Amino acid sequence: MTEERSRGVVRDGLGAAWPICLGYAPIGLALGVLAQKAGLGPLETGIMSVLVFAGGSQFIAVAMIKSGAALAAIVATTFMVNLRHALMTSALAVPLQGVRRRFLALFAYGVTDESFAVNMARFRADGWDRWRALVVNQTANLTWILSTIAGAYAGEFVPAGALGIDYALTAMFICLLIFQLRSRFYVIVAAFSGLVATALYVTIPGNSHIVIAAVTAATAGYAVRRNRAARGVV
């Protein structure tokens, strides 16, 4: 790759990534502040962002850490939330056919909902390649890591409960849920999951009710949808 072409790749990648970075910066700062309130330092927050790099899962993990949830429950819950990445990377396998595994590993590490949407749209429009897509992924990744670390430092100067920061976590979860409610069927499954979680919360100790309710509702929803498809019901 020539120097001129390299500059073009970086320029195009940064041009596509900057809207994502603008969105990541404030959310990352909020996560860092919440992580600090949950007892995590800047180093621990940064390590979590490097290893996980998934905003929704990190918000959930911080909430569960703060509530004293067991490690197994945190890992199982975040694993389920991140399962959608398997679907996204499967879709990306089409434009990335024939690419070496080492590149794919680096590329897959940076895939998020936002970078996936940006790169897929540009792959379909032609004129986009894997190197530009990689710049998008890793630029967003770096922005997220730095903003969460900065938030963890800033959290030391933000009193608990100030600026409505405690509600940020609840608001984040509400947004994540709303974005998933694409039809009445999803609303029913979400309501069923909430009922199961509430029933388990008052009957069994610990935080396992979250994982059990999620698995139960997801399994029931899949079974119902598969049954309706077999009967030809949309």
mmCIF file of N, CA, C and O in Angstrom, residues 73-118:
data_model
loop_
_atom_site.group_PDB
_atom_site.id
_atom_site.type_symbol
_atom_site.label_atom_id
_atom_site.label_comp_id
_atom_site.label_asym_id
_atom_site.label_seq_id
_atom_site.Cartn_x
_atom_site.Cartn_y
_atom_site.Cartn_z
ATOM 1 N N ALA A 73 -22.678 -14.625 37.298
ATOM 2 C CA ALA A 73 -23.889 -13.958 36.809
ATOM 3 C C ALA A 73 -23.538 -12.797 35.883
ATOM 4 O O ALA A 73 -24.202 -12.575 34.861
ATOM 5 N N ILE A 74 -22.474 -12.048 36.219
ATOM 6 C CA ILE A 74 -22.047 -10.929 35.373
ATOM 7 C C ILE A 74 -21.579 -11.438 34.015
ATOM 8 O O ILE A 74 -21.966 -10.909 32.968
ATOM 9 N N VAL A 75 -20.760 -12.501 34.031
ATOM 10 C CA VAL A 75 -20.228 -13.046 32.774
ATOM 11 C C VAL A 75 -21.362 -13.601 31.910
ATOM 12 O O VAL A 75 -21.428 -13.357 30.699
ATOM 13 N N ALA A 76 -22.289 -14.342 32.537
ATOM 14 C CA ALA A 76 -23.388 -14.936 31.763
ATOM 15 C C ALA A 76 -24.291 -13.865 31.170
ATOM 16 O O ALA A 76 -24.713 -13.965 30.003
ATOM 17 N N THR A 77 -24.588 -12.830 31.938
ATOM 18 C CA THR A 77 -25.481 -11.779 31.456
ATOM 19 C C THR A 77 -24.853 -10.998 30.304
ATOM 20 O O THR A 77 -25.488 -10.773 29.263
ATOM 21 N N THR A 78 -23.602 -10.590 30.479
ATOM 22 C CA THR A 78 -22.940 -9.818 29.413
ATOM 23 C C THR A 78 -22.707 -10.672 28.174
ATOM 24 O O THR A 78 -22.749 -10.180 27.048
ATOM 25 N N PHE A 79 -22.474 -11.962 28.376
ATOM 26 C CA PHE A 79 -22.310 -12.864 27.224
ATOM 27 C C PHE A 79 -23.582 -12.911 26.388
ATOM 28 O O PHE A 79 -23.542 -12.846 25.151
ATOM 29 N N MET A 80 -24.715 -13.007 27.058
ATOM 30 C CA MET A 80 -25.985 -13.060 26.328
ATOM 31 C C MET A 80 -26.254 -11.749 25.601
ATOM 32 O O MET A 80 -26.736 -11.734 24.463
ATOM 33 N N VAL A 81 -25.964 -10.630 26.276
ATOM 34 C CA VAL A 81 -26.181 -9.321 25.637
ATOM 35 C C VAL A 81 -25.309 -9.174 24.388
ATOM 36 O O VAL A 81 -25.726 -8.595 23.379
ATOM 37 N N ASN A 82 -24.111 -9.738 24.437
ATOM 38 C CA ASN A 82 -23.168 -9.578 23.319
ATOM 39 C C ASN A 82 -23.337 -10.639 22.230
ATOM 40 O O ASN A 82 -22.600 -10.602 21.236
ATOM 41 N N LEU A 83 -24.271 -11.549 22.383
ATOM 42 C CA LEU A 83 -24.451 -12.595 21.374
ATOM 43 C C LEU A 83 -24.794 -12.027 19.998
ATOM 44 O O LEU A 83 -24.533 -12.652 18.970
ATOM 45 N N ARG A 84 -25.391 -10.818 19.987
ATOM 46 C CA ARG A 84 -25.759 -10.228 18.708
ATOM 47 C C ARG A 84 -24.535 -9.961 17.827
ATOM 48 O O ARG A 84 -24.659 -9.853 16.605
ATOM 49 N N HIS A 85 -23.367 -9.863 18.435
ATOM 50 C CA HIS A 85 -22.156 -9.640 17.655
ATOM 51 C C HIS A 85 -21.866 -10.824 16.733
ATOM 52 O O HIS A 85 -21.240 -10.645 15.683
ATOM 53 N N ALA A 86 -22.291 -12.016 17.129
ATOM 54 C CA ALA A 86 -22.095 -13.182 16.260
ATOM 55 C C ALA A 86 -22.876 -13.009 14.965
ATOM 56 O O ALA A 86 -22.389 -13.359 13.878
ATOM 57 N N LEU A 87 -24.096 -12.450 15.070
ATOM 58 C CA LEU A 87 -24.902 -12.212 13.872
ATOM 59 C C LEU A 87 -24.279 -11.124 13.004
ATOM 60 O O LEU A 87 -24.236 -11.243 11.770
ATOM 61 N N MET A 88 -23.795 -10.054 13.643
ATOM 62 C CA MET A 88 -23.212 -8.956 12.868
ATOM 63 C C MET A 88 -21.948 -9.397 12.140
ATOM 64 O O MET A 88 -21.758 -9.094 10.949
ATOM 65 N N THR A 89 -21.078 -10.126 12.821
ATOM 66 C CA THR A 89 -19.840 -10.561 12.172
ATOM 67 C C THR A 89 -20.125 -11.603 11.093
ATOM 68 O O THR A 89 -19.373 -11.698 10.117
ATOM 69 N N SER A 90 -21.205 -12.369 11.247
ATOM 70 C CA SER A 90 -21.588 -13.314 10.189
ATOM 71 C C SER A 90 -21.966 -12.554 8.928
ATOM 72 O O SER A 90 -21.607 -12.963 7.813
ATOM 73 N N ALA A 91 -22.708 -11.453 9.089
ATOM 74 C CA ALA A 91 -23.088 -10.644 7.927
ATOM 75 C C ALA A 91 -21.866 -10.013 7.266
ATOM 76 O O ALA A 91 -21.796 -9.873 6.045
ATOM 77 N N LEU A 92 -20.868 -9.654 8.073
ATOM 78 C CA LEU A 92 -19.653 -9.032 7.527
ATOM 79 C C LEU A 92 -18.764 -10.046 6.817
ATOM 80 O O LEU A 92 -17.827 -9.649 6.103
ATOM 81 N N ALA A 93 -19.033 -11.339 7.020
ATOM 82 C CA ALA A 93 -18.214 -12.363 6.363
ATOM 83 C C ALA A 93 -18.333 -12.286 4.848
ATOM 84 O O ALA A 93 -17.409 -12.683 4.129
ATOM 85 N N VAL A 94 -19.442 -11.751 4.344
ATOM 86 C CA VAL A 94 -19.632 -11.657 2.888
ATOM 87 C C VAL A 94 -18.656 -10.662 2.255
ATOM 88 O O VAL A 94 -17.896 -11.031 1.338
ATOM 89 N N PRO A 95 -18.607 -9.401 2.717
ATOM 90 C CA PRO A 95 -17.644 -8.474 2.100
ATOM 91 C C PRO A 95 -16.194 -8.739 2.491
ATOM 92 O O PRO A 95 -15.288 -8.168 1.889
ATOM 93 N N LEU A 96 -15.976 -9.603 3.492
ATOM 94 C CA LEU A 96 -14.606 -9.867 3.942
ATOM 95 C C LEU A 96 -14.144 -11.270 3.556
ATOM 96 O O LEU A 96 -13.250 -11.837 4.194
ATOM 97 N N GLN A 97 -14.704 -11.809 2.508
ATOM 98 C CA GLN A 97 -14.326 -13.148 2.053
ATOM 99 C C GLN A 97 -12.859 -13.156 1.618
ATOM 100 O O GLN A 97 -12.379 -12.236 0.960
ATOM 101 N N GLY A 98 -12.159 -14.246 1.970
ATOM 102 C CA GLY A 98 -10.776 -14.413 1.535
ATOM 103 C C GLY A 98 -9.758 -13.621 2.335
ATOM 104 O O GLY A 98 -8.565 -13.656 2.017
ATOM 105 N N VAL A 99 -10.187 -12.930 3.370
ATOM 106 C CA VAL A 99 -9.269 -12.134 4.191
ATOM 107 C C VAL A 99 -8.582 -13.034 5.218
ATOM 108 O O VAL A 99 -9.184 -13.971 5.734
ATOM 109 N N ARG A 100 -7.331 -12.750 5.502
ATOM 110 C CA ARG A 100 -6.570 -13.579 6.442
ATOM 111 C C ARG A 100 -7.174 -13.516 7.841
ATOM 112 O O ARG A 100 -7.715 -12.492 8.257
ATOM 113 N N ARG A 101 -7.040 -14.615 8.579
ATOM 114 C CA ARG A 101 -7.647 -14.721 9.903
ATOM 115 C C ARG A 101 -7.084 -13.696 10.879
ATOM 116 O O ARG A 101 -7.788 -13.219 11.762
ATOM 117 N N ARG A 102 -5.810 -13.377 10.742
ATOM 118 C CA ARG A 102 -5.211 -12.400 11.661
ATOM 119 C C ARG A 102 -5.908 -11.042 11.517
ATOM 120 O O ARG A 102 -6.196 -10.367 12.506
ATOM 121 N N PHE A 103 -6.194 -10.670 10.285
ATOM 122 C CA PHE A 103 -6.905 -9.410 10.067
ATOM 123 C C PHE A 103 -8.327 -9.504 10.604
ATOM 124 O O PHE A 103 -8.846 -8.566 11.222
ATOM 125 N N LEU A 104 -8.971 -10.646 10.340
ATOM 126 C CA LEU A 104 -10.351 -10.811 10.796
ATOM 127 C C LEU A 104 -10.461 -10.713 12.319
ATOM 128 O O LEU A 104 -11.429 -10.157 12.848
ATOM 129 N N ALA A 105 -9.459 -11.268 13.019
ATOM 130 C CA ALA A 105 -9.490 -11.196 14.486
ATOM 131 C C ALA A 105 -9.423 -9.749 14.953
ATOM 132 O O ALA A 105 -10.168 -9.335 15.855
ATOM 133 N N LEU A 106 -8.531 -8.961 14.343
ATOM 134 C CA LEU A 106 -8.412 -7.551 14.707
ATOM 135 C C LEU A 106 -9.673 -6.789 14.327
ATOM 136 O O LEU A 106 -10.148 -5.929 15.084
ATOM 137 N N PHE A 107 -10.227 -7.115 13.170
ATOM 138 C CA PHE A 107 -11.425 -6.426 12.708
ATOM 139 C C PHE A 107 -12.625 -6.761 13.603
ATOM 140 O O PHE A 107 -13.373 -5.867 14.011
ATOM 141 N N ALA A 108 -12.785 -8.043 13.912
ATOM 142 C CA ALA A 108 -13.937 -8.475 14.712
ATOM 143 C C ALA A 108 -13.905 -7.856 16.100
ATOM 144 O O ALA A 108 -14.958 -7.558 16.680
ATOM 145 N N TYR A 109 -12.704 -7.647 16.628
ATOM 146 C CA TYR A 109 -12.570 -7.056 17.965
ATOM 147 C C TYR A 109 -13.216 -5.674 18.028
ATOM 148 O O TYR A 109 -13.767 -5.276 19.049
ATOM 149 N N GLY A 110 -13.204 -4.937 16.913
ATOM 150 C CA GLY A 110 -13.719 -3.569 16.939
ATOM 151 C C GLY A 110 -15.146 -3.406 16.469
ATOM 152 O O GLY A 110 -15.624 -2.273 16.359
ATOM 153 N N VAL A 111 -15.832 -4.518 16.199
ATOM 154 C CA VAL A 111 -17.200 -4.410 15.690
ATOM 155 C C VAL A 111 -18.167 -4.009 16.803
ATOM 156 O O VAL A 111 -18.190 -4.633 17.871
ATOM 157 N N THR A 112 -18.935 -2.972 16.552
ATOM 158 C CA THR A 112 -20.025 -2.583 17.447
ATOM 159 C C THR A 112 -21.274 -2.348 16.594
ATOM 160 O O THR A 112 -21.204 -2.392 15.360
ATOM 161 N N ASP A 113 -22.388 -2.079 17.245
ATOM 162 C CA ASP A 113 -23.627 -1.812 16.490
ATOM 163 C C ASP A 113 -23.418 -0.653 15.517
ATOM 164 O O ASP A 113 -23.839 -0.711 14.355
ATOM 165 N N GLU A 114 -22.766 0.395 15.998
ATOM 166 C CA GLU A 114 -22.619 1.608 15.193
ATOM 167 C C GLU A 114 -21.629 1.411 14.046
ATOM 168 O O GLU A 114 -21.907 1.766 12.899
ATOM 169 N N SER A 115 -20.457 0.840 14.346
ATOM 170 C CA SER A 115 -19.466 0.624 13.283
ATOM 171 C C SER A 115 -19.968 -0.393 12.273
ATOM 172 O O SER A 115 -19.683 -0.289 11.070
ATOM 173 N N PHE A 116 -20.726 -1.390 12.736
ATOM 174 C CA PHE A 116 -21.314 -2.368 11.817
ATOM 175 C C PHE A 116 -22.254 -1.672 10.834
ATOM 176 O O PHE A 116 -22.204 -1.919 9.618
ATOM 177 N N ALA A 117 -23.119 -0.809 11.352
ATOM 178 C CA ALA A 117 -24.084 -0.120 10.485
ATOM 179 C C ALA A 117 -23.378 0.767 9.458
ATOM 180 O O ALA A 117 -23.726 0.769 8.270
ATOM 181 N N VAL A 118 -22.357 1.503 9.915
ATOM 182 C CA VAL A 118 -21.626 2.396 9.010
ATOM 183 C C VAL A 118 -20.898 1.603 7.931
ATOM 184 O O VAL A 118 -20.987 1.913 6.732
#
